[in-house]
């Protein structure tokens, strides 16, 4: 059977744009289909910044993938002659034995990653805007930094196009069908046939792959850019770090200094508000801000000024908060990835490569084996 494309990628956010690029760069005929316009704010990848870090608190097994992710981001930057990743250093704060500091320390020690362990007084001395609690310590990692997410996606898509990929925005996939020698994908415009299809549909993955009954739970998140109440000079990126701060066993907050004006992004990791991505409320409301304000008043009081902007974004969670990247068990021509659980962006470059390997060879980098779906059999979202 002659197919029009070697591979179709469904969903062109962080992961899909990287997959399209990786496949097109290998010489495959690739079609990328995206439901919405480029730069839309309905998924998980919009906004100005995402943290990248190496001393990975979530699990040391991510570190080999992170090494490759850093390499690939740098490769793409040099091919496109644009800045995607700025290494600013990152500060991870909380109790020594907690998830944030304890988890980061475990990865740093196991993989011999450069880091510093600071007590609360030293944190305040270096970053006078920060007020750690009595039990807080911090791990500082110079390798950590900021990715510019919308530019990362644009750049992957631009390079993919230069390698011959066809990109169609505003064309949602309505259905798909595995056939004996390929996969057909239907939109309102056409029915496309390819040897392989890659689903990278973020919070919509569960709907598109309903037959797999993946235990995925989309979660509504809000993030805020705040103006300082006083001493704006403390929030210059040279004097204020990107941070993740564990305030209790159930809560952590994260953020970034703005790169151009004195202000800071603050978000709470996990709102607990599980939603349907097609009906979720996209407006921020006053109650969304409460937890963030409490955190800011306690630990960054000079930041307690006006809201510059608030935005809704979606996490797509697995039960263990590790990613999924795998082939469909019944249709080997179907490959998918769902790397979110609130921490996936930094991996997009390497997940694109993992997906392209699955498409072209059927095997992924062994470092990604722990992301296969079999570990979740019997679990529910
Ligand atoms: C507030 C917030 C903060 C975060 N902070 C960080 C961070 O600091 N560091 C980090 O590493 N990660 C972070 N993350 C996680 C990271 O942003 C996500 O893991 C990543 O963006 C997910 O990318 P994705 O490609 O899977 O999903 P998306 O970017 O949402 O892409 C999926 C795409 O599929 C499209 N689609 C859906 N259905 C269809 C269809 N039927 N047909 C065609 N297209 C379809 C959607 O429109 C969408 O564009 C954060 C996430 C949020 C929400």
XYZ file of N, CA and C in Angstrom, residues 81-328:
744
model
N 19.703 28.963 15.300
C 20.326 30.229 15.671
C 19.394 31.072 16.538
N 18.861 30.459 17.600
C 17.973 31.174 18.505
C 18.170 30.642 19.928
N 17.842 31.449 20.917
C 17.991 31.003 22.312
C 16.695 30.341 22.786
N 16.824 29.093 23.226
C 15.666 28.378 23.772
C 15.819 28.122 25.263
N 17.058 28.003 25.725
C 17.338 27.584 27.105
C 18.337 28.554 27.727
N 17.978 29.134 28.867
C 18.921 30.015 29.566
C 19.241 29.397 30.927
N 20.493 29.068 31.153
C 20.880 28.478 32.440
C 21.064 29.595 33.452
N 20.113 29.681 34.379
C 20.122 30.754 35.374
C 20.526 30.242 36.744
N 20.532 28.918 36.909
C 20.639 28.321 38.249
C 19.240 28.191 38.839
N 19.067 27.197 39.686
C 17.752 26.978 40.297
C 17.898 26.628 41.768
N 16.913 27.039 42.556
C 16.940 26.842 44.003
C 15.735 25.992 44.388
N 15.987 24.882 45.081
C 14.917 23.949 45.417
C 14.868 23.875 46.950
N 13.759 24.337 47.518
C 13.695 24.665 48.950
C 12.689 23.760 49.658
N 12.973 23.437 50.899
C 12.022 22.665 51.715
C 12.775 21.929 52.799
N 12.094 21.016 53.503
C 12.786 20.240 54.535
C 13.809 19.294 53.893
N 14.886 19.025 54.620
C 15.978 18.200 54.077
C 15.480 16.842 53.583
N 14.550 16.254 54.323
C 14.078 14.906 53.956
C 12.856 14.949 53.050
N 12.447 16.113 52.629
C 11.213 16.221 51.848
C 11.409 15.801 50.401
N 10.312 15.871 49.653
C 10.329 15.464 48.242
C 11.245 16.376 47.426
N 11.161 17.678 47.663
C 11.877 18.620 46.801
C 13.386 18.569 47.059
N 13.801 18.801 48.294
C 15.246 18.803 48.573
C 15.764 17.363 48.630
N 15.065 16.504 49.369
C 15.528 15.118 49.516
C 15.604 14.416 48.161
N 14.576 14.602 47.329
C 14.550 13.957 46.009
C 15.641 14.504 45.101
N 15.854 15.822 45.122
C 16.895 16.432 44.274
C 18.276 15.948 44.709
N 18.468 15.876 46.024
C 19.752 15.456 46.583
C 20.072 14.008 46.196
N 19.049 13.179 46.216
C 19.236 11.759 45.858
C 19.735 11.649 44.412
N 19.088 12.371 43.511
C 19.521 12.327 42.109
C 20.914 12.919 41.950
N 21.154 14.046 42.640
C 22.450 14.724 42.504
C 23.572 13.803 42.970
N 23.350 13.108 44.089
C 24.420 12.246 44.624
C 24.609 11.011 43.764
N 23.502 10.385 43.371
C 23.587 9.159 42.576
C 24.273 9.405 41.236
N 23.997 10.562 40.632
C 24.551 10.845 39.300
C 25.720 11.838 39.353
N 26.193 12.104 40.567
C 27.356 12.994 40.753
C 27.170 14.319 40.008
N 26.038 14.955 40.288
C 25.725 16.234 39.637
C 26.200 17.374 40.538
N 26.820 18.404 39.972
C 27.262 19.528 40.797
C 26.064 20.205 41.482
N 26.198 20.466 42.758
C 25.121 21.141 43.490
C 25.679 21.705 44.789
N 24.923 22.586 45.412
C 25.277 23.109 46.740
C 24.081 22.908 47.651
N 24.353 22.618 48.914
C 23.278 22.528 49.900
C 23.393 23.757 50.798
N 22.317 24.531 50.902
C 22.360 25.796 51.642
C 21.410 25.736 52.827
N 21.790 26.352 53.950
C 20.801 26.466 55.031
C 19.942 27.713 54.784
N 18.900 27.849 55.582
C 17.935 28.932 55.349
C 18.580 30.309 55.410
N 19.529 30.487 56.350
C 20.166 31.814 56.490
C 20.955 32.153 55.234
N 21.616 31.162 54.658
C 22.405 31.397 53.447
C 21.485 31.707 52.260
N 20.342 31.021 52.221
C 19.372 31.324 51.148
C 18.974 32.797 51.231
N 18.651 33.265 52.434
C 18.215 34.656 52.599
C 19.361 35.631 52.305
N 20.580 35.235 52.661
C 21.722 36.117 52.388
C 21.915 36.290 50.876
N 21.829 35.168 50.139
C 22.028 35.256 48.682
C 20.849 35.908 47.974
N 19.644 35.601 48.462
C 18.417 36.081 47.789
C 17.554 36.766 48.850
N 17.817 38.048 49.127
C 17.160 38.701 50.270
C 15.640 38.743 50.167
N 15.072 38.542 48.981
C 13.597 38.536 48.879
C 12.998 37.266 49.482
N 13.818 36.205 49.654
C 13.287 34.909 50.111
C 13.409 34.766 51.625
N 12.345 34.267 52.260
C 12.320 34.076 53.715
C 12.001 32.613 54.021
N 13.036 31.779 54.085
C 12.788 30.359 54.390
C 12.244 30.186 55.811
N 11.468 29.116 56.019
C 10.991 28.778 57.349
C 12.101 28.122 58.156
N 11.855 27.871 59.474
C 12.920 27.340 60.340
C 13.449 25.975 59.905
N 12.629 25.165 59.237
C 13.090 23.827 58.831
C 13.537 23.770 57.379
N 13.545 24.919 56.702
C 13.873 24.900 55.271
C 15.381 24.921 55.024
N 15.805 24.094 54.092
C 17.149 24.169 53.515
C 16.938 24.243 52.004
N 18.015 24.334 51.229
C 17.834 24.421 49.775
C 18.990 23.748 49.058
N 18.647 23.163 47.925
C 19.672 22.665 47.007
C 19.747 23.664 45.859
N 20.952 24.146 45.594
C 21.151 25.053 44.460
C 21.847 24.272 43.352
N 21.307 24.400 42.149
C 21.893 23.710 40.997
C 22.127 24.734 39.890
N 23.401 24.943 39.546
C 23.729 25.957 38.532
C 23.255 25.543 37.134
N 23.121 24.229 36.911
C 22.697 23.724 35.593
C 21.248 24.058 35.272
N 20.456 24.317 36.301
C 19.025 24.553 36.079
C 18.806 25.874 35.341
N 17.648 26.004 34.764
C 17.376 27.242 34.041
C 15.975 27.288 33.479
N 15.826 28.114 32.472
C 14.521 28.433 31.909
C 14.497 28.044 30.440
N 13.418 27.392 30.031
C 13.133 27.205 28.600
C 12.044 28.196 28.208
N 12.113 28.689 26.989
C 11.100 29.608 26.479
C 10.131 28.770 25.630
N 8.993 28.353 26.220
C 8.228 27.253 25.625
C 7.641 27.554 24.248
N 7.080 28.747 24.084
C 6.424 28.993 22.792
C 7.472 29.072 21.682
N 8.643 29.615 22.028
C 9.716 29.670 21.033
C 10.248 28.258 20.726
N 10.272 27.392 21.747
C 10.722 26.002 21.508
C 9.804 25.334 20.483
N 8.510 25.511 20.657
C 7.550 24.860 19.746
C 7.675 25.447 18.342
N 7.689 26.772 18.273
C 7.830 27.429 16.951
C 9.090 26.952 16.242
N 10.171 26.836 17.007
C 11.460 26.478 16.395
C 11.437 25.044 15.887
N 10.919 24.123 16.706
C 10.816 22.731 16.229
C 9.977 22.667 14.953
N 8.868 23.405 14.934
C 7.989 23.333 13.746
C 8.658 23.975 12.529
N 9.363 25.064 12.767
C 10.035 25.724 11.637
C 11.093 24.794 11.038
N 11.902 24.185 11.909
C 12.940 23.280 11.406
C 12.309 22.067 10.707
N 11.196 21.576 11.272
C 10.512 20.433 10.642
C 10.064 20.806 9.235
N 9.515 22.001 9.100
C 9.048 22.447 7.780
C 10.222 22.541 6.817
N 11.337 23.044 7.329
C 12.521 23.129 6.456
C 12.982 21.743 5.983
N 12.671 20.730 6.790
C 12.998 19.351 6.385
C 11.853 18.721 5.590
N 10.851 19.498 5.232
C 9.805 18.995 4.334
C 8.504 18.588 5.001
N 8.398 18.718 6.334
C 7.143 18.328 6.995
C 6.007 19.258 6.563
N 4.806 18.697 6.532
C 3.595 19.494 6.250
C 2.897 19.712 7.588
N 2.616 20.967 7.901
C 2.025 21.300 9.199
C 0.657 21.925 8.967
N -0.372 21.362 9.614
C -1.717 21.948 9.486
C -2.269 22.274 10.871
N -2.442 23.583 11.116
C -3.100 24.033 12.351
C -4.610 24.141 12.110
N -5.357 24.286 13.205
C -6.823 24.426 13.129
C -7.474 23.258 12.384
N -6.908 22.075 12.551
C -7.473 20.895 11.891
C -7.495 19.723 12.875
N -8.512 19.678 13.748
C -8.555 18.604 14.753
C -8.796 17.238 14.134
N -8.144 16.246 14.692
C -8.395 14.854 14.301
C -9.661 14.389 14.999
N -10.592 13.871 14.210
C -11.880 13.423 14.767
C -11.881 11.932 15.089
N -11.140 11.149 14.275
C -11.107 9.706 14.528
C -9.884 9.103 13.843
N -9.546 7.902 14.215
C -8.441 7.203 13.557
C -8.763 5.713 13.491
N -8.063 5.046 12.605
C -8.358 3.635 12.389
C -7.060 2.933 11.994
N -6.727 1.867 12.711
C -5.532 1.080 12.339
C -5.934 0.097 11.253
N -5.110 0.019 10.227
C -5.410 -0.899 9.130
C -4.272 -1.924 9.049
N -4.392 -2.862 8.122
C -3.373 -3.908 8.096
C -1.985 -3.322 7.811
N -1.908 -2.276 6.985
C -0.587 -1.733 6.644
C -0.464 -0.252 6.939
N -1.052 0.209 7.947
C -0.893 1.628 8.244
C -2.025 2.114 9.122
N -2.159 3.408 9.171
C -3.151 4.022 10.040
C -3.826 5.142 9.254
N -5.158 5.246 9.369
C -5.885 6.344 8.725
C -6.372 7.301 9.814
N -6.287 8.581 9.507
C -6.664 9.622 10.469
C -7.658 10.544 9.765
N -8.792 10.810 10.398
C -9.806 11.647 9.735
C -9.943 12.997 10.436
N -9.978 14.045 9.622
C -10.299 15.389 10.132
C -11.546 15.854 9.376
N -12.003 17.083 9.624
C -13.166 17.590 8.882
C -12.800 17.862 7.424
N -11.485 17.926 7.156
C -11.023 18.313 5.825
C -10.688 17.103 4.954
N -10.099 16.079 5.554
C -9.591 14.968 4.738
C -9.384 13.723 5.587
N -9.144 12.626 4.852
C -8.732 11.369 5.507
C -7.295 11.128 5.047
N -6.385 11.051 6.005
C -4.972 10.899 5.680
C -4.547 9.486 6.061
N -3.646 8.929 5.266
C -3.151 7.578 5.561
C -1.633 7.636 5.691
N -1.128 6.947 6.683
C 0.328 6.927 6.888
C 0.731 5.564 7.416
N 2.017 5.298 7.349
C 2.518 4.043 7.899
C 2.399 4.019 9.421
N 2.601 5.182 10.030
C 2.592 5.271 11.496
C 1.849 6.532 11.922
N 1.304 6.502 13.136
C 0.751 7.732 13.705
C 1.271 7.897 15.129
N 1.556 9.139 15.467
C 2.054 9.470 16.807
C 1.019 10.375 17.469
N 0.507 9.975 18.615
C -0.442 10.816 19.343
C 0.295 11.561 20.461
N 0.275 12.874 20.351
C 0.880 13.740 21.380
C -0.152 14.826 21.681
N -1.289 14.398 22.187
C -2.439 15.295 22.305
C -2.637 15.820 23.716
N -1.629 15.738 24.564
C -1.693 16.342 25.891
C -2.929 15.884 26.654
N -3.702 16.842 27.144
C -4.862 16.533 27.991
C -5.974 15.793 27.244
N -5.869 15.738 25.908
C -6.886 15.038 25.102
C -6.451 13.608 24.769
N -5.303 13.185 25.246
C -4.783 11.857 24.902
C -5.761 10.755 25.309
N -6.325 10.884 26.496
C -7.260 9.860 26.979
C -8.462 9.726 26.056
N -8.906 10.847 25.495
C -10.080 10.800 24.598
C -9.704 10.171 23.259
N -8.546 10.552 22.713
C -8.168 10.034 21.386
C -7.796 8.556 21.442
N -7.268 8.118 22.581
C -6.878 6.714 22.735
C -7.806 6.045 23.756
N -9.111 6.307 23.592
C -10.082 5.818 24.580
C -10.014 4.302 24.726
N -9.666 3.594 23.628
C -9.617 2.127 23.689
C -8.567 1.621 24.675
N -7.551 2.423 24.950
C -6.483 1.980 25.870
C -6.853 2.184 27.343
N -7.884 2.957 27.580
C -8.324 3.246 28.965
C -7.133 3.663 29.845
N -6.362 4.606 29.320
C -5.196 5.092 30.081
C -5.682 5.842 31.324
N -5.048 5.620 32.461
C -5.514 6.283 33.691
C -5.000 7.722 33.786
N -5.408 8.574 32.844
C -4.921 9.955 32.790
C -5.965 10.898 33.379
N -5.492 11.849 34.176
C -6.427 12.809 34.782
C -5.971 14.242 34.499
N -6.628 14.934 33.559
C -6.305 16.351 33.355
C -6.663 17.173 34.594
N -5.832 18.141 34.892
C -5.995 18.951 36.114
C -5.862 20.430 35.740
N -6.796 21.231 36.216
C -6.756 22.673 35.936
C -5.752 23.347 36.873
N -4.840 24.086 36.289
C -3.808 24.794 37.066
C -3.902 26.289 36.762
N -3.574 27.118 37.723
C -3.465 28.549 37.419
C -2.069 29.030 37.801
N -1.553 29.948 37.000
C -0.260 30.558 37.324
C -0.406 32.075 37.249
N 0.403 32.736 38.044
C 0.261 34.178 38.244
C 1.586 34.879 38.058
N 1.543 36.023 37.359
C 2.691 36.929 37.359
C 2.338 38.066 38.315
N 3.196 38.292 39.296
C 2.928 39.325 40.311
C 3.966 40.436 40.222
N 3.481 41.668 40.474
C 4.387 42.804 40.619
C 4.865 42.856 42.068
N 6.096 43.279 42.310
C 6.545 43.462 43.694
C 5.728 44.557 44.392
N 5.575 44.381 45.703
C 4.947 45.445 46.516
C 5.995 46.497 46.848
N 7.235 46.053 46.998
C 8.329 46.967 47.352
C 9.651 46.374 46.862
N 10.683 47.148 46.874
C 12.041 46.736 46.528
C 12.124 45.929 45.209
N 11.666 46.505 44.104
C 11.671 45.757 42.841
C 13.055 45.271 42.435
N 14.103 45.945 42.928
C 15.466 45.535 42.535
C 15.787 44.111 43.015
N 15.061 43.614 44.037
C 15.327 42.263 44.537
C 14.871 41.177 43.563
N 14.070 41.567 42.574
C 13.482 40.566 41.680
C 14.131 40.532 40.303
N 15.235 41.238 40.185
C 16.019 41.148 38.958
C 16.507 39.693 38.822
N 16.503 39.115 37.588
C 16.947 37.713 37.446
C 18.337 37.446 38.016
N 19.183 38.472 38.114
C 20.518 38.259 38.688
C 20.447 38.085 40.209
N 19.338 38.506 40.826
C 19.246 38.466 42.293
C 18.110 37.586 42.794
N 17.372 37.011 41.863
C 16.220 36.199 42.268
C 16.228 34.933 41.415
N 16.188 33.747 42.052
C 16.371 32.504 41.280
C 15.043 31.960 40.743
N 15.105 31.023 39.798
C 13.937 30.166 39.606
C 13.897 29.251 40.836
N 12.716 28.859 41.234
C 12.614 28.122 42.506
C 11.480 27.114 42.458
N 11.630 26.072 43.273
C 10.515 25.188 43.653
C 10.597 25.085 45.164
N 9.464 25.246 45.837
C 9.475 25.387 47.299
C 8.402 24.480 47.892
N 8.839 23.502 48.656
C 7.890 22.589 49.312
C 7.500 23.200 50.656
N 6.216 23.501 50.808
C 5.769 24.140 52.052
C 5.128 23.134 53.006
N 4.695 21.993 52.477
C 4.190 20.906 53.334
C 4.245 19.644 52.481
N 3.925 18.502 53.086
C 4.027 17.248 52.329
C 3.127 17.278 51.089
N 2.038 18.055 51.118
C 1.090 18.074 49.992
C 1.245 19.271 49.073
N 2.027 20.250 49.461
C 2.036 21.489 48.683
C 3.437 21.932 48.305
N 3.565 22.324 47.038
C 4.775 23.044 46.662
C 4.407 24.126 45.649
N 5.255 25.124 45.597
C 5.057 26.287 44.736
C 6.330 26.447 43.902
N 6.181 27.085 42.733
C 7.349 27.241 41.872
C 7.232 28.573 41.155
N 8.341 29.008 40.599
C 8.251 30.244 39.826
C 9.575 30.693 39.260
N 9.498 31.841 38.608
C 10.611 32.415 37.844
C 10.595 33.921 37.996
N 11.771 34.544 37.988
C 11.774 35.997 37.799
C 11.439 36.297 36.344
N 10.765 37.404 36.106
C 10.552 37.803 34.713
C 11.887 38.268 34.150
N 12.132 37.962 32.882
C 13.439 38.297 32.284
C 13.521 39.759 31.869
N 12.375 40.441 31.767
C 12.417 41.811 31.237
C 11.921 42.880 32.192
N 11.068 42.551 33.146
C 10.592 43.555 34.095
C 10.570 42.940 35.490
N 10.602 43.785 36.542
C 10.648 43.220 37.896
C 9.312 42.595 38.273
N 9.290 41.313 38.356
C 8.073 40.586 38.678
C 8.392 39.115 38.675
N 7.495 38.321 39.240
C 7.786 36.899 39.431
C 6.533 36.079 39.115
N 6.765 34.943 38.462
C 5.686 33.972 38.242
C 5.584 33.083 39.483
N 4.346 32.811 39.905
C 4.131 31.911 41.045
C 2.989 30.970 40.680
N 3.217 29.684 40.894
C 2.150 28.709 40.689
C 2.213 27.671 41.786
N 1.068 27.075 42.067
C 1.072 25.944 43.008
C 1.081 24.663 42.187
N 1.991 23.763 42.520
C 2.088 22.492 41.802
C 0.950 21.598 42.288
N 0.012 21.298 41.414
C -1.181 20.485 41.681
C -2.258 21.250 42.462
N -3.326 21.529 41.741
C -4.478 22.213 42.356
C -5.460 21.207 42.942
N -5.443 19.958 42.432
C -6.452 18.979 42.848
C -7.782 19.165 42.122
N -7.819 20.056 41.124
C -9.075 20.312 40.406
C -9.064 19.537 39.082
N -9.630 18.349 39.092
C -9.589 17.482 37.911
C -10.730 17.839 36.970
N -10.429 17.901 35.674
C -11.364 18.506 34.725
C -11.395 17.741 33.404
N -12.393 18.105 32.602
C -12.453 17.670 31.201
C -11.865 18.823 30.375
N -10.869 18.561 29.518
C -10.233 19.674 28.802
C -11.180 20.406 27.853
N -12.312 19.778 27.500
C -13.254 20.453 26.596
C -14.227 21.362 27.335
N -14.358 21.190 28.649
C -15.350 22.006 29.364
C -14.742 22.809 30.517
N -13.438 22.673 30.738
C -12.780 23.349 31.860
C -12.965 24.870 31.775
N -13.114 25.508 32.932
C -13.198 26.971 32.957
C -11.814 27.559 32.659
N -11.785 28.449 31.703
C -10.519 29.063 31.254
C -10.264 30.405 31.919
N -11.193 30.851 32.762
C -11.039 32.151 33.424
C -10.417 31.939 34.798
N -9.469 32.814 35.196
C -8.998 32.741 36.579
C -9.969 33.520 37.468
N -10.186 33.025 38.691
C -11.087 33.694 39.636
C -10.326 33.923 40.948
N -10.923 34.739 41.808
C -10.221 35.162 43.037
C -9.794 33.961 43.887
N -10.626 32.916 43.947
C -10.271 31.778 44.814
C -9.020 31.043 44.305
N -8.750 31.151 42.994
C -7.547 30.502 42.462
C -6.274 31.099 43.059
N -6.388 32.350 43.516
C -5.192 33.088 43.914
C -4.843 32.876 45.392
N -5.798 32.302 46.151
C -5.656 32.313 47.618
C -4.367 31.615 48.075
N -4.143 30.386 47.605
C -2.984 29.625 48.092
C -1.684 30.308 47.696
N -1.657 30.865 46.479
C -0.452 31.550 45.998
C -0.160 32.771 46.873
N -1.209 33.529 47.208
C -1.012 34.723 48.064
C -0.478 34.338 49.442
N -1.022 33.256 49.993
C -0.556 32.828 51.335
C 0.931 32.479 51.279
N 1.306 31.770 50.239
C 2.718 31.395 50.086
C 3.584 32.649 49.965
N 3.163 33.575 49.091
C 3.961 34.778 48.845
C 4.091 35.598 50.136
N 2.997 35.771 50.863
C 3.053 36.595 52.092
C 4.010 35.983 53.110
N 4.059 34.664 53.134
C 4.899 34.002 54.134
C 6.373 33.975 53.717
N 6.622 33.701 52.437
C 8.012 33.420 52.045
C 8.646 34.444 51.102
N 7.838 35.256 50.416
C 8.405 36.277 49.515
C 7.599 37.569 49.719
N 7.587 38.113 50.937
C 6.612 39.182 51.236
C 6.745 40.422 50.354
N 7.940 40.741 49.878
C 8.077 41.950 49.040
C 7.408 41.777 47.673
N 7.003 40.540 47.367
C 6.356 40.291 46.063
C 4.837 40.467 46.133
N 4.320 40.809 47.282
C 2.867 40.779 47.489
C 2.167 42.006 46.875
N 2.470 42.284 45.613
C 1.856 43.432 44.935
C 0.732 42.994 44.015
N 0.431 43.852 43.024
C -0.700 43.588 42.123
C -0.420 42.415 41.193
N -1.513 41.841 40.707
C -1.414 40.789 39.690
C -1.133 41.449 38.334
N -0.100 40.967 37.657
C 0.125 41.420 36.274
C -0.739 40.595 35.330
N -0.789 39.267 35.567
C -1.672 38.403 34.768
C -1.839 37.059 35.470
N -2.959 36.423 35.174
C -3.210 35.069 35.683
C -3.715 34.233 34.520
N -3.304 32.977 34.464
C -3.662 32.168 33.303
C -3.968 30.736 33.726
N -4.835 30.084 32.973
C -5.181 28.679 33.225
C -4.368 27.801 32.281
N -3.898 26.688 32.810
C -3.093 25.746 32.030
C -3.486 24.341 32.511
N -3.187 23.319 31.739
C -3.617 21.960 32.113
C -2.437 21.035 32.362
N -2.527 20.266 33.444
C -1.638 19.129 33.638
C -2.400 17.886 33.152
N -1.662 16.880 32.708
C -2.271 15.577 32.403
C -1.532 14.560 33.264
N -2.191 14.095 34.319
C -1.494 13.288 35.330
C -1.675 11.793 35.130
N -0.602 11.052 35.357
C -0.705 9.604 35.528
C -0.766 9.342 37.040
N -1.194 8.143 37.449
C -1.301 7.880 38.893
C 0.034 8.002 39.635
N 1.153 7.633 38.995
C 2.445 7.727 39.684
C 3.212 9.001 39.293
N 2.589 9.833 38.486
C 3.169 11.109 38.031
C 4.428 10.948 37.186
N 4.677 9.733 36.705
C 5.728 9.547 35.698
C 5.054 9.541 34.323
N 5.855 9.768 33.287
C 5.264 9.929 31.959
C 4.894 8.580 31.341
N 4.184 8.683 30.225
C 3.934 7.527 29.372
C 4.558 7.797 28.009
N 5.278 6.832 27.475
C 5.775 6.911 26.100
C 5.858 5.465 25.626
N 5.027 5.108 24.630
C 4.911 3.683 24.321
C 4.271 3.486 22.951
N 4.193 2.205 22.563
C 3.430 1.826 21.371
C 2.104 1.248 21.827
N 1.122 1.383 20.955
C -0.183 0.774 21.231
C 0.013 -0.747 21.265
